[in-house]
Short mmCIF file of C-alpha atoms in Angstrom, two decimals:
data_model
loop_
_atom_site.label_atom_id
_atom_site.label_comp_id
_atom_site.label_asym_id
_atom_site.label_seq_id
_atom_site.Cartn_x
_atom_site.Cartn_y
_atom_site.Cartn_z
CA MET A 1 86.35 -22.13 4.88
CA PHE A 2 83.76 -24.37 6.54
CA CYS A 3 80.11 -23.78 7.51
CA SER A 4 77.24 -25.92 8.78
CA VAL A 5 73.52 -25.10 8.44
CA LEU A 6 70.68 -26.99 10.12
CA SER A 7 67.94 -28.41 7.92
CA GLY A 8 65.76 -31.51 7.96
CA GLY A 9 64.58 -34.49 5.99
CA VAL A 10 61.52 -36.71 6.06
CA ARG A 11 61.53 -40.46 6.47
CA GLY A 12 58.00 -41.79 6.24
CA VAL A 13 56.12 -39.09 8.14
CA ASP A 14 58.85 -38.56 10.71
CA SER A 15 61.49 -35.89 10.29
CA PHE A 16 65.18 -36.15 11.12
CA PRO A 17 67.76 -33.35 11.46
CA VAL A 18 70.21 -32.83 8.59
CA HIS A 19 73.36 -30.75 8.88
CA VAL A 20 74.29 -29.15 5.57
CA GLU A 21 78.10 -28.94 5.80
CA THR A 22 79.97 -26.92 3.19
CA ASP A 23 83.68 -26.51 2.64
CA ILE A 24 85.39 -24.28 0.06
CA SER A 25 89.06 -24.99 -0.46
CA ASN A 26 91.83 -24.69 -3.03
CA GLY A 27 91.99 -27.33 -5.72
CA MET A 28 90.40 -28.33 -8.99
CA PRO A 29 87.26 -26.16 -9.43
CA CYS A 30 84.19 -28.34 -8.88
CA PHE A 31 80.91 -28.55 -6.98
CA ASP A 32 80.39 -31.93 -5.30
CA MET A 33 77.50 -33.06 -3.11
CA VAL A 34 77.75 -36.18 -0.94
CA GLY A 35 75.85 -37.79 1.94
CA TYR A 36 73.65 -40.60 0.53
CA ILE A 37 71.51 -38.28 -1.59
CA GLY A 38 68.76 -38.93 -4.11
CA SER A 39 68.73 -37.65 -7.69
CA GLU A 40 66.63 -34.57 -6.91
CA VAL A 41 69.07 -33.60 -4.14
CA ARG A 42 72.04 -34.19 -6.44
CA GLU A 43 70.47 -31.77 -8.94
CA ALA A 44 70.45 -29.07 -6.25
CA LYS A 45 73.95 -27.94 -7.18
CA ASP A 46 72.74 -26.75 -10.60
CA ARG A 47 69.74 -24.96 -9.12
CA VAL A 48 71.87 -23.37 -6.39
CA ARG A 49 74.63 -22.27 -8.76
CA THR A 50 72.17 -20.57 -11.12
CA ALA A 51 70.06 -19.07 -8.31
CA LEU A 52 73.16 -17.53 -6.71
CA LYS A 53 74.23 -16.05 -10.04
CA ASN A 54 70.81 -14.53 -10.70
CA ALA A 55 70.74 -13.15 -7.15
CA GLY A 56 74.00 -11.31 -7.78
CA PHE A 57 76.50 -13.70 -6.17
CA THR A 58 79.40 -15.28 -8.04
CA LEU A 59 80.75 -18.64 -6.94
CA PRO A 60 84.51 -18.69 -6.34
CA VAL A 61 86.79 -20.65 -8.64
CA ALA A 62 87.53 -23.30 -6.02
CA ARG A 63 86.63 -26.75 -4.83
CA ILE A 64 83.15 -26.72 -3.21
CA THR A 65 82.12 -29.78 -1.24
CA VAL A 66 78.67 -30.10 0.35
CA ASN A 67 77.91 -32.95 2.74
CA LEU A 68 74.45 -33.77 4.06
CA SER A 69 74.96 -35.39 7.44
CA PRO A 70 74.17 -38.04 8.67
CA GLY A 71 75.48 -40.04 5.76
CA ASP A 72 73.63 -43.28 6.48
CA ILE A 73 70.09 -41.95 5.87
CA LYS A 74 68.79 -41.42 2.34
CA LYS A 75 67.91 -37.78 1.60
CA SER A 76 65.30 -36.91 -0.96
CA GLY A 77 63.27 -33.87 -1.90
CA THR A 78 64.16 -30.33 -2.90
CA GLY A 79 64.11 -28.62 0.49
CA TYR A 80 67.92 -28.56 0.81
CA ASP A 81 68.46 -25.90 -1.89
CA LEU A 82 68.16 -22.87 0.38
CA PRO A 83 70.39 -24.18 3.23
CA VAL A 84 73.02 -25.24 0.66
CA ALA A 85 73.03 -21.76 -0.90
CA LEU A 86 73.27 -20.02 2.49
CA SER A 87 76.06 -22.30 3.67
CA ILE A 88 78.04 -21.44 0.54
CA LEU A 89 77.48 -17.73 1.11
CA SER A 90 78.70 -18.17 4.70
CA CYS A 91 81.86 -19.87 3.43
CA MET A 92 82.30 -16.95 1.02
CA GLU A 93 82.01 -14.66 4.08
CA VAL A 94 78.97 -12.91 2.63
CA LEU A 95 77.07 -14.08 5.71
CA ASP A 96 78.26 -14.30 9.31
CA ALA A 97 78.26 -17.92 10.49
CA GLY A 98 76.74 -16.76 13.78
CA SER A 99 73.57 -15.63 11.99
CA LEU A 100 72.99 -19.24 10.90
CA HIS A 101 73.69 -20.84 14.28
CA ASP A 102 70.72 -22.85 15.63
CA VAL A 103 68.46 -21.71 12.80
CA PHE A 104 66.40 -24.30 10.96
CA ILE A 105 66.26 -23.60 7.21
CA ALA A 106 64.45 -25.39 4.39
CA GLY A 107 63.25 -24.42 0.93
CA GLU A 108 63.58 -25.09 -2.78
CA LEU A 109 65.20 -22.54 -5.09
CA SER A 110 64.11 -21.72 -8.60
CA LEU A 111 66.71 -20.65 -11.15
CA SER A 112 65.69 -17.02 -10.65
CA GLY A 113 66.37 -17.24 -6.91
CA GLN A 114 62.76 -17.53 -5.77
CA VAL A 115 62.18 -19.68 -2.70
CA CYS A 116 59.54 -22.29 -3.55
CA ALA A 117 57.38 -24.50 -1.37
CA THR A 118 58.66 -27.88 -0.25
CA LYS A 119 56.84 -30.95 1.01
CA GLY A 120 56.99 -32.07 4.62
CA ILE A 121 57.57 -28.67 6.23
CA LEU A 122 55.13 -29.37 9.09
CA PRO A 123 56.83 -32.54 10.43
CA MET A 124 60.22 -30.83 10.00
CA LEU A 125 59.12 -27.88 12.13
CA LEU A 126 57.61 -30.16 14.77
CA ARG A 127 60.89 -32.10 14.98
CA ALA A 128 62.91 -28.86 15.18
CA ARG A 129 60.70 -27.70 18.05
CA ARG A 130 61.26 -30.99 19.90
CA ASP A 131 65.02 -30.51 19.42
CA GLY A 132 64.87 -27.07 21.04
CA ILE A 133 65.31 -24.93 17.92
CA LYS A 134 63.81 -21.46 18.37
CA ARG A 135 64.22 -19.82 14.94
CA CYS A 136 63.22 -21.13 11.51
CA ILE A 137 63.28 -19.85 7.95
CA ILE A 138 60.86 -21.47 5.51
CA PRO A 139 59.29 -20.59 2.13
CA ALA A 140 56.45 -18.08 2.16
CA ALA A 141 54.38 -20.63 0.22
CA ASN A 142 54.54 -22.88 3.32
CA SER A 143 53.42 -20.15 5.72
CA GLY A 144 50.11 -21.93 6.35
CA GLU A 145 51.86 -24.98 7.75
CA GLY A 146 54.22 -22.82 9.77
CA SER A 147 51.32 -20.91 11.33
CA VAL A 148 50.09 -23.98 13.22
CA VAL A 149 53.37 -24.56 15.09
CA GLU A 150 53.64 -22.79 18.43
CA GLY A 151 56.68 -21.97 20.54
CA MET A 152 59.04 -20.94 17.71
CA GLU A 153 59.95 -17.85 15.71
CA ILE A 154 59.13 -18.86 12.15
CA TYR A 155 60.07 -16.45 9.36
CA THR A 156 58.95 -16.83 5.76
CA VAL A 157 60.95 -15.65 2.73
CA THR A 158 60.12 -15.28 -0.94
CA ASP A 159 63.56 -15.21 -2.56
CA LEU A 160 67.25 -15.68 -1.87
CA SER A 161 68.07 -11.97 -1.84
CA GLU A 162 65.42 -11.31 0.83
CA THR A 163 66.81 -14.17 2.93
CA VAL A 164 70.35 -12.79 2.76
CA ALA A 165 69.16 -9.28 3.62
CA PHE A 166 67.27 -10.63 6.63
CA LEU A 167 70.28 -12.58 7.93
CA LEU A 168 72.51 -9.52 7.47
CA GLY A 169 70.06 -7.40 9.45
CA GLN A 170 69.30 -5.20 6.46
CA LYS A 171 65.63 -6.19 6.39
CA SER A 172 63.22 -7.01 9.19
CA LEU A 173 60.66 -9.79 8.96
CA CYS A 174 57.79 -10.51 11.29
CA PRO A 175 57.51 -14.07 12.62
CA LEU A 176 54.36 -16.00 11.88
CA VAL A 177 51.54 -15.84 14.42
CA SER A 178 50.22 -19.27 15.34
CA HIS A 179 46.55 -19.89 14.55
CA LEU A 180 46.44 -23.41 15.97
CA LYS A 181 43.94 -22.68 18.74
CA GLU A 182 41.63 -20.74 16.43
CA ASP A 183 41.72 -23.49 13.80
CA LEU A 184 40.88 -26.15 16.37
CA MET A 185 37.97 -24.13 17.80
CA ALA A 186 36.55 -23.16 14.41
CA ASP A 187 33.09 -24.45 13.55
CA ARG A 188 33.17 -27.54 11.38
CA ASP A 189 30.63 -27.68 8.59
CA TYR A 190 29.90 -31.08 7.06
CA GLU A 191 28.64 -31.48 3.53
CA HIS A 192 26.71 -34.66 4.36
CA ASP A 193 24.37 -35.12 7.32
CA PHE A 194 22.40 -38.11 8.62
CA SER A 195 19.24 -36.00 8.47
CA ARG A 196 19.29 -36.69 4.73
CA ILE A 197 19.06 -40.47 5.22
CA ARG A 198 15.53 -41.86 5.38
CA GLY A 199 14.76 -45.37 6.49
CA GLN A 200 17.76 -47.69 6.89
CA LYS A 201 17.29 -48.07 10.63
CA MET A 202 19.78 -50.94 10.89
CA ALA A 203 22.37 -49.21 8.70
CA ARG A 204 22.13 -46.00 10.73
CA ARG A 205 22.51 -47.96 13.98
CA GLY A 206 25.49 -49.88 12.60
CA ALA A 207 27.17 -46.68 11.44
CA GLU A 208 26.69 -45.11 14.87
CA ILE A 209 28.26 -48.09 16.65
CA ALA A 210 31.10 -48.21 14.14
CA ALA A 211 31.89 -44.50 14.58
CA ALA A 212 31.71 -44.75 18.37
CA GLY A 213 34.37 -47.47 18.54
CA LEU A 214 36.18 -46.88 15.21
CA HIS A 215 35.04 -50.32 14.02
CA ASN A 216 35.33 -51.53 10.43
CA LEU A 217 32.00 -51.61 8.62
CA ILE A 218 30.78 -53.28 5.43
CA MET A 219 27.35 -52.73 3.88
CA MET A 220 25.64 -54.93 1.32
CA GLY A 221 22.53 -53.82 -0.50
CA PRO A 222 21.00 -52.98 -3.87
CA PRO A 223 21.94 -49.86 -5.86
CA GLY A 224 20.19 -46.76 -4.54
CA ALA A 225 19.85 -48.06 -0.99
CA GLY A 226 21.99 -45.19 0.33
CA LYS A 227 25.21 -47.06 1.15
CA THR A 228 27.49 -44.39 -0.29
CA LEU A 229 25.58 -41.56 1.39
CA ILE A 230 25.77 -43.33 4.75
CA ALA A 231 29.52 -43.73 4.33
CA LYS A 232 29.96 -40.04 3.47
CA CYS A 233 27.92 -39.05 6.54
CA ILE A 234 30.02 -41.06 9.01
CA PRO A 235 32.75 -38.36 9.52
CA SER A 236 30.01 -35.96 10.64
CA ILE A 237 29.20 -38.14 13.68
CA MET A 238 32.75 -39.08 14.68
CA PRO A 239 34.34 -37.42 17.74
CA PRO A 240 36.46 -34.35 16.87
CA LEU A 241 40.20 -34.67 16.41
CA SER A 242 42.39 -33.75 19.35
CA GLU A 243 45.28 -31.29 18.93
CA ASP A 244 47.85 -34.08 18.70
CA GLU A 245 45.70 -35.98 16.19
CA CYS A 246 45.31 -32.82 14.06
CA LEU A 247 49.07 -32.34 13.88
CA GLU A 248 49.65 -36.04 13.19
CA VAL A 249 47.13 -36.19 10.35
CA SER A 250 48.29 -32.84 8.94
CA SER A 251 51.89 -34.08 8.91
CA ILE A 252 50.86 -36.95 6.63
CA TYR A 253 49.18 -34.54 4.24
CA SER A 254 52.22 -32.25 4.40
CA VAL A 255 54.53 -35.09 3.34
CA ARG A 256 52.13 -35.90 0.51
CA GLY A 257 52.03 -32.23 -0.51
CA ALA A 258 48.26 -32.19 -0.05
CA LEU A 259 47.97 -29.25 2.37
CA SER A 260 46.77 -25.96 0.93
CA SER A 261 47.31 -22.40 2.10
CA ASP A 262 43.55 -22.17 2.69
CA GLU A 263 43.54 -25.30 4.88
CA PRO A 264 47.00 -25.75 6.44
CA LEU A 265 45.63 -27.92 9.26
CA ILE A 266 43.35 -30.94 9.00
CA THR A 267 40.74 -30.29 11.71
CA ARG A 268 38.12 -32.82 10.64
CA ARG A 269 38.49 -36.55 10.46
CA PRO A 270 39.51 -37.37 6.89
CA PHE A 271 37.27 -39.19 4.45
CA VAL A 272 39.15 -40.89 1.61
CA ALA A 273 37.22 -42.68 -1.14
CA ALA A 274 39.39 -45.03 -3.18
CA HIS A 275 38.39 -46.05 -6.72
CA SER A 276 38.01 -49.71 -7.59
CA SER A 277 40.90 -49.41 -10.04
CA SER A 278 43.29 -48.51 -7.20
CA THR A 279 46.47 -50.56 -7.00
CA ASP A 280 47.94 -51.98 -3.83
CA ILE A 281 50.65 -49.28 -3.89
CA SER A 282 48.11 -46.46 -4.19
CA LEU A 283 46.22 -47.91 -1.22
CA VAL A 284 49.03 -48.71 1.23
CA GLY A 285 51.76 -46.40 -0.12
CA GLY A 286 55.12 -46.97 -1.71
CA GLY A 287 56.94 -45.91 -4.82
CA LEU A 288 60.62 -45.31 -5.58
CA VAL A 289 60.56 -42.56 -2.97
CA PRO A 290 57.97 -43.95 -0.50
CA ARG A 291 54.91 -41.78 -0.13
CA PRO A 292 51.79 -42.37 2.02
CA GLY A 293 48.87 -44.12 0.37
CA ALA A 294 45.12 -43.91 0.86
CA VAL A 295 45.20 -45.84 4.15
CA SER A 296 47.56 -43.23 5.64
CA LEU A 297 45.61 -40.28 4.22
CA ALA A 298 42.60 -41.79 6.01
CA HIS A 299 44.52 -41.99 9.33
CA LYS A 300 42.17 -41.25 12.26
CA GLY A 301 39.32 -41.08 9.75
CA VAL A 302 37.43 -43.14 7.18
CA LEU A 303 38.66 -45.09 4.15
CA PHE A 304 35.71 -45.86 1.89
CA LEU A 305 35.82 -48.65 -0.68
CA ASP A 306 32.72 -48.61 -2.86
CA GLU A 307 31.91 -51.69 -4.97
CA ILE A 308 34.56 -53.59 -3.03
CA PRO A 309 34.31 -56.81 -5.11
CA GLU A 310 35.57 -54.79 -8.10
CA PHE A 311 38.91 -54.12 -6.35
CA SER A 312 41.74 -56.46 -7.28
CA ARG A 313 42.44 -59.32 -4.90
CA LYS A 314 46.03 -58.06 -4.49
CA ALA A 315 44.84 -54.60 -3.44
CA LEU A 316 42.38 -55.97 -0.88
CA GLU A 317 44.85 -58.42 0.61
CA ALA A 318 47.36 -55.58 1.00
CA LEU A 319 44.91 -53.96 3.43
CA ARG A 320 44.96 -56.87 5.86
CA GLN A 321 48.23 -55.92 7.58
CA PRO A 322 47.40 -52.23 8.18
CA LEU A 323 43.94 -53.21 9.38
CA GLU A 324 45.57 -55.31 12.10
CA ASP A 325 48.59 -53.16 12.99
CA GLY A 326 47.45 -49.61 12.23
CA VAL A 327 50.75 -48.87 10.49
CA VAL A 328 52.36 -49.53 7.10
CA HIS A 329 56.02 -50.49 6.80
CA ILE A 330 57.72 -50.04 3.42
CA THR A 331 61.24 -51.35 2.81
CA ARG A 332 63.46 -49.72 0.21
CA ASN A 333 67.08 -50.90 -0.01
CA ARG A 334 68.59 -49.93 3.37
CA ASP A 335 65.61 -47.82 4.46
CA ILE A 336 62.39 -48.78 6.20
CA CYS A 337 59.67 -46.13 6.11
CA SER A 338 56.66 -46.30 8.40
CA PHE A 339 53.35 -44.56 7.74
CA PRO A 340 50.55 -44.47 10.34
CA ALA A 341 47.35 -46.10 9.10
CA ASP A 342 44.92 -46.22 12.02
CA PHE A 343 41.74 -45.82 10.01
CA MET A 344 38.14 -46.99 10.00
CA LEU A 345 37.38 -49.05 6.90
CA VAL A 346 33.91 -48.63 5.43
CA ALA A 347 33.06 -50.79 2.42
CA ALA A 348 29.98 -51.19 0.26
CA MET A 349 28.91 -53.88 -2.18
CA ASN A 350 25.94 -55.16 -4.13
CA PRO A 351 24.44 -58.57 -3.27
CA CYS A 352 25.14 -59.79 -6.81
CA PRO A 353 26.61 -58.44 -10.09
CA CYS A 354 23.29 -56.95 -11.23
CA GLY A 355 22.46 -55.76 -7.70
CA ASN A 356 18.86 -56.98 -7.60
CA TRP A 357 19.13 -60.18 -5.56
CA PRO A 358 17.01 -61.48 -3.78
CA ASP A 359 14.30 -59.98 -6.04
CA MET A 360 14.07 -62.97 -8.39
CA ASN A 361 11.77 -61.05 -10.74
CA ARG A 362 14.53 -58.55 -11.49
CA CYS A 363 17.77 -60.42 -10.71
CA THR A 364 19.50 -61.74 -13.83
CA CYS A 365 22.27 -63.62 -11.98
CA ASP A 366 22.36 -67.36 -11.51
CA GLU A 367 23.70 -68.90 -8.29
CA ALA A 368 27.13 -69.67 -9.77
CA ARG A 369 27.62 -66.10 -10.97
CA ARG A 370 26.54 -64.70 -7.62
CA SER A 371 28.88 -67.06 -5.76
CA ARG A 372 31.81 -66.00 -7.92
CA TYR A 373 30.99 -62.37 -7.23
CA LEU A 374 30.80 -62.80 -3.45
CA SER A 375 33.92 -64.99 -3.38
CA LYS A 376 36.00 -62.01 -4.50
CA ILE A 377 35.93 -60.98 -0.83
CA SER A 378 38.16 -63.49 0.93
CA GLY A 379 37.23 -65.01 4.27
CA PRO A 380 40.26 -63.54 6.11
CA PHE A 381 39.41 -60.06 4.80
CA LEU A 382 35.73 -60.36 5.75
CA ASP A 383 36.83 -61.66 9.15
CA ARG A 384 38.46 -58.29 9.80
CA MET A 385 35.19 -56.42 9.37
CA ASP A 386 33.62 -55.80 12.77
CA ILE A 387 30.15 -54.91 11.55
CA CYS A 388 28.35 -56.38 8.52
CA ILE A 389 25.07 -54.72 7.52
CA VAL A 390 22.45 -55.60 4.94
CA ALA A 391 21.05 -52.30 3.64
CA GLU A 392 17.49 -52.87 2.45
CA LYS A 393 15.93 -51.01 -0.43
CA VAL A 394 14.29 -47.80 0.79
CA SER A 395 10.51 -48.02 0.59
CA PRO A 396 8.28 -45.25 -0.82
CA PHE A 397 6.74 -44.96 2.65
CA ASP A 398 10.13 -43.99 4.13
CA ILE A 399 10.81 -41.54 1.30
CA GLN A 400 7.44 -39.78 1.70
CA SER A 401 7.44 -39.85 5.50
CA ARG A 402 7.24 -36.43 7.14
CA GLU A 403 9.16 -37.63 10.17
CA GLN A 404 12.52 -35.83 10.23
CA PRO A 405 15.45 -38.27 10.62
CA GLU A 406 17.87 -37.64 13.47
CA CYS A 407 20.65 -35.25 12.50
CA SER A 408 24.39 -35.87 12.77
CA ALA A 409 24.88 -33.38 15.61
CA SER A 410 22.48 -35.31 17.85
CA ILE A 411 24.12 -38.64 17.06
CA ARG A 412 27.56 -37.14 17.57
CA GLN A 413 26.67 -36.14 21.13
CA ARG A 414 26.11 -39.79 22.06
CA ILE A 415 29.30 -40.84 20.30
CA VAL A 416 31.38 -38.16 22.03
CA THR A 417 30.03 -39.37 25.38
CA ALA A 418 30.97 -42.97 24.50
CA HIS A 419 34.41 -41.82 23.35
CA THR A 420 34.92 -39.97 26.65
CA ILE A 421 34.23 -43.24 28.46
CA GLN A 422 36.80 -45.00 26.27
CA LYS A 423 39.45 -42.32 26.80
CA LYS A 424 39.03 -42.60 30.55
CA ARG A 425 39.16 -46.40 30.34
CA PHE A 426 42.38 -46.41 28.30
CA THR A 427 44.21 -43.74 30.31
CA GLY A 428 47.91 -44.54 30.27
CA LEU A 429 47.58 -46.87 27.27
CA SER A 430 48.47 -46.15 23.64
CA ILE A 431 44.90 -46.69 22.41
CA SER A 432 41.83 -44.50 22.30
CA PHE A 433 39.03 -46.64 20.81
CA ASN A 434 37.58 -50.05 21.60
CA SER A 435 38.52 -51.36 18.16
CA GLN A 436 42.20 -50.88 19.03
CA MET A 437 42.12 -53.25 21.99
CA GLY A 438 44.41 -56.27 21.89
CA ASN A 439 43.71 -59.61 23.55
CA HIS A 440 45.14 -58.41 26.86
CA GLU A 441 42.90 -55.31 26.93
CA ILE A 442 39.88 -57.39 25.88
CA GLU A 443 40.40 -59.74 28.83
CA GLN A 444 40.70 -56.72 31.13
CA PHE A 445 37.87 -54.49 29.86
CA CYS A 446 35.42 -56.95 28.28
CA ARG A 447 34.92 -59.34 31.17
CA LEU A 448 31.64 -61.23 31.14
CA THR A 449 29.63 -62.74 33.96
CA PRO A 450 29.35 -66.56 33.86
CA PRO A 451 25.83 -66.51 32.30
CA ARG A 452 27.03 -64.11 29.57
CA GLU A 453 30.15 -66.16 28.97
CA GLU A 454 27.86 -69.11 28.34
CA LEU A 455 25.79 -66.99 25.94
CA MET A 456 28.93 -66.04 24.00
CA LYS A 457 29.99 -69.71 23.83
CA GLN A 458 26.59 -70.64 22.42
CA MET A 459 26.77 -67.88 19.80
CA ALA A 460 30.35 -68.80 18.87
CA ALA A 461 29.36 -72.44 18.41
CA LYS A 462 26.19 -71.62 16.47
CA TYR A 463 27.94 -69.37 13.95
CA GLU A 464 31.29 -71.22 13.97
CA MET A 465 33.21 -68.10 14.94
CA SER A 466 36.96 -67.93 14.58
CA ALA A 467 39.01 -66.58 17.47
CA ARG A 468 39.36 -63.27 15.62
CA THR A 469 35.59 -63.03 15.09
CA TYR A 470 34.95 -63.91 18.75
CA TYR A 471 37.15 -61.06 19.98
CA ARG A 472 35.75 -58.60 17.47
CA VAL A 473 32.22 -59.36 18.64
CA LEU A 474 33.32 -58.64 22.20
CA LYS A 475 34.84 -55.30 21.17
CA VAL A 476 31.64 -54.27 19.37
CA ALA A 477 29.59 -55.35 22.39
CA ARG A 478 31.82 -53.18 24.58
CA THR A 479 31.07 -50.18 22.33
CA ILE A 480 27.32 -50.87 22.40
CA ALA A 481 27.47 -50.93 26.20
CA ASP A 482 29.40 -47.63 26.19
CA LEU A 483 26.73 -46.01 24.01
CA SER A 484 24.14 -47.15 26.55
CA GLY A 485 26.23 -45.90 29.47
CA GLN A 486 26.55 -49.39 30.95
CA ASN A 487 29.63 -50.54 32.86
CA ASP A 488 28.99 -54.22 32.17
CA ILE A 489 28.35 -55.86 28.82
CA GLY A 490 24.78 -57.10 28.90
CA ASP A 491 22.87 -59.75 26.98
CA ASP A 492 21.38 -57.14 24.64
CA ALA A 493 24.83 -55.80 23.73
CA ILE A 494 26.14 -59.31 23.03
CA LEU A 495 23.17 -60.32 20.89
CA GLU A 496 23.24 -57.07 18.91
CA ALA A 497 26.99 -57.38 18.31
CA VAL A 498 26.54 -60.96 17.09
CA ARG A 499 23.66 -59.93 14.83
CA LEU A 500 25.74 -57.11 13.31
CA LYS A 501 28.66 -59.46 12.69
CA VAL A 502 26.81 -62.42 11.16
CA SER A 503 24.33 -60.48 8.99
CA PHE A 504 25.96 -61.86 5.84
CA ALA A 505 25.79 -65.47 7.05
#
């Protein structure tokens, strides 16, 4: 007897269809699983055998062969348990094969027969919808992820017996009701707001420009200047995520197993703060079974590196490729996994190891020690930072001032307007922000008049800009012009962009 059940696997953050094919025939009694499977999938036969027994089903004394097709893609994870068990029951004629036709099924089984949550359900459901599947059965613990997918009948089950009863028509289940629209329209409360930041006029301006164009930002200043608070406030002024961006970011968190039932959809731009002890693998992703790292969890949001000179050189250099390409490629044997990593990098550092330079009365560092500290940030890495800001120490006058700083909501209005200009500009292209422009787009959208071309040449010669720095200054100038509502890049935009780039010089 033969049966095939549709399931799915995850490769990077993309899902692919998997057909769980089962055959029960005469021969030496055994239970074999094939199809280029990982160790956790190979262990499924023991979980399935015990779960079936505890659910009241006895496996026949026969040769059971389960194949996960296609056989040239590595399968990992525990989500194949439920489709394997149901395909066996179909071969045993407990279930009608027609009840499993064109039904997507995924879920892990416990030894008692309970259906447990599995990682990556959201990208699996999105792929099933693209393939035209109309009915799905997933674990009840993954109901939050299922509730954000529209256009499908998605049923949730708690145990194997309930699943069998549903497929036999002995029990009715209600499909999930999608809450995608409500989640997207829900009010977004931010823990940190720019109204809490006093002084730091240049840092606030730099953060606004960076958020408007998704530019990389690095801040240097003494401890207590507010660098960390500014970084935490940046998501509150960024433009809201679109529906496609919400699903894309949520899929990454689903693969990582980081979605909760209380928040099954990421509706705000992520903010990920990495510790200085982070390894290159924890930042860019990897592992025996590749999983997304911090750069992918910060996709479409902010990756914050505090005390950046304390990060290992290897970890920082690993960021250079995703900063340029917006994607991470990880090779494992015959597989290549890709994780999106289109993030805004925000970094903070002290001007010296003690943090008090240039106050010579308090600084305990000599020039050699300070140079060694600053040299931990390589030139090529610093070259990839669009905006470099010196955050001055906040004065008592600023702290005691009764003037209320501008709040995030007001700043966000200007940024949303600038982002609308960028979306219209890049219609038909695969980019949304000025920072994502390549050389071809820069030549098309950052054209300068002859006098301004001469100004840029003078600035490039004065500060010995590399080609990368030259283009990054133009992209920041384009964002400054967008914030001002100007079609052309003016002298003020060029000079401000140069000043923001060469602040560390």
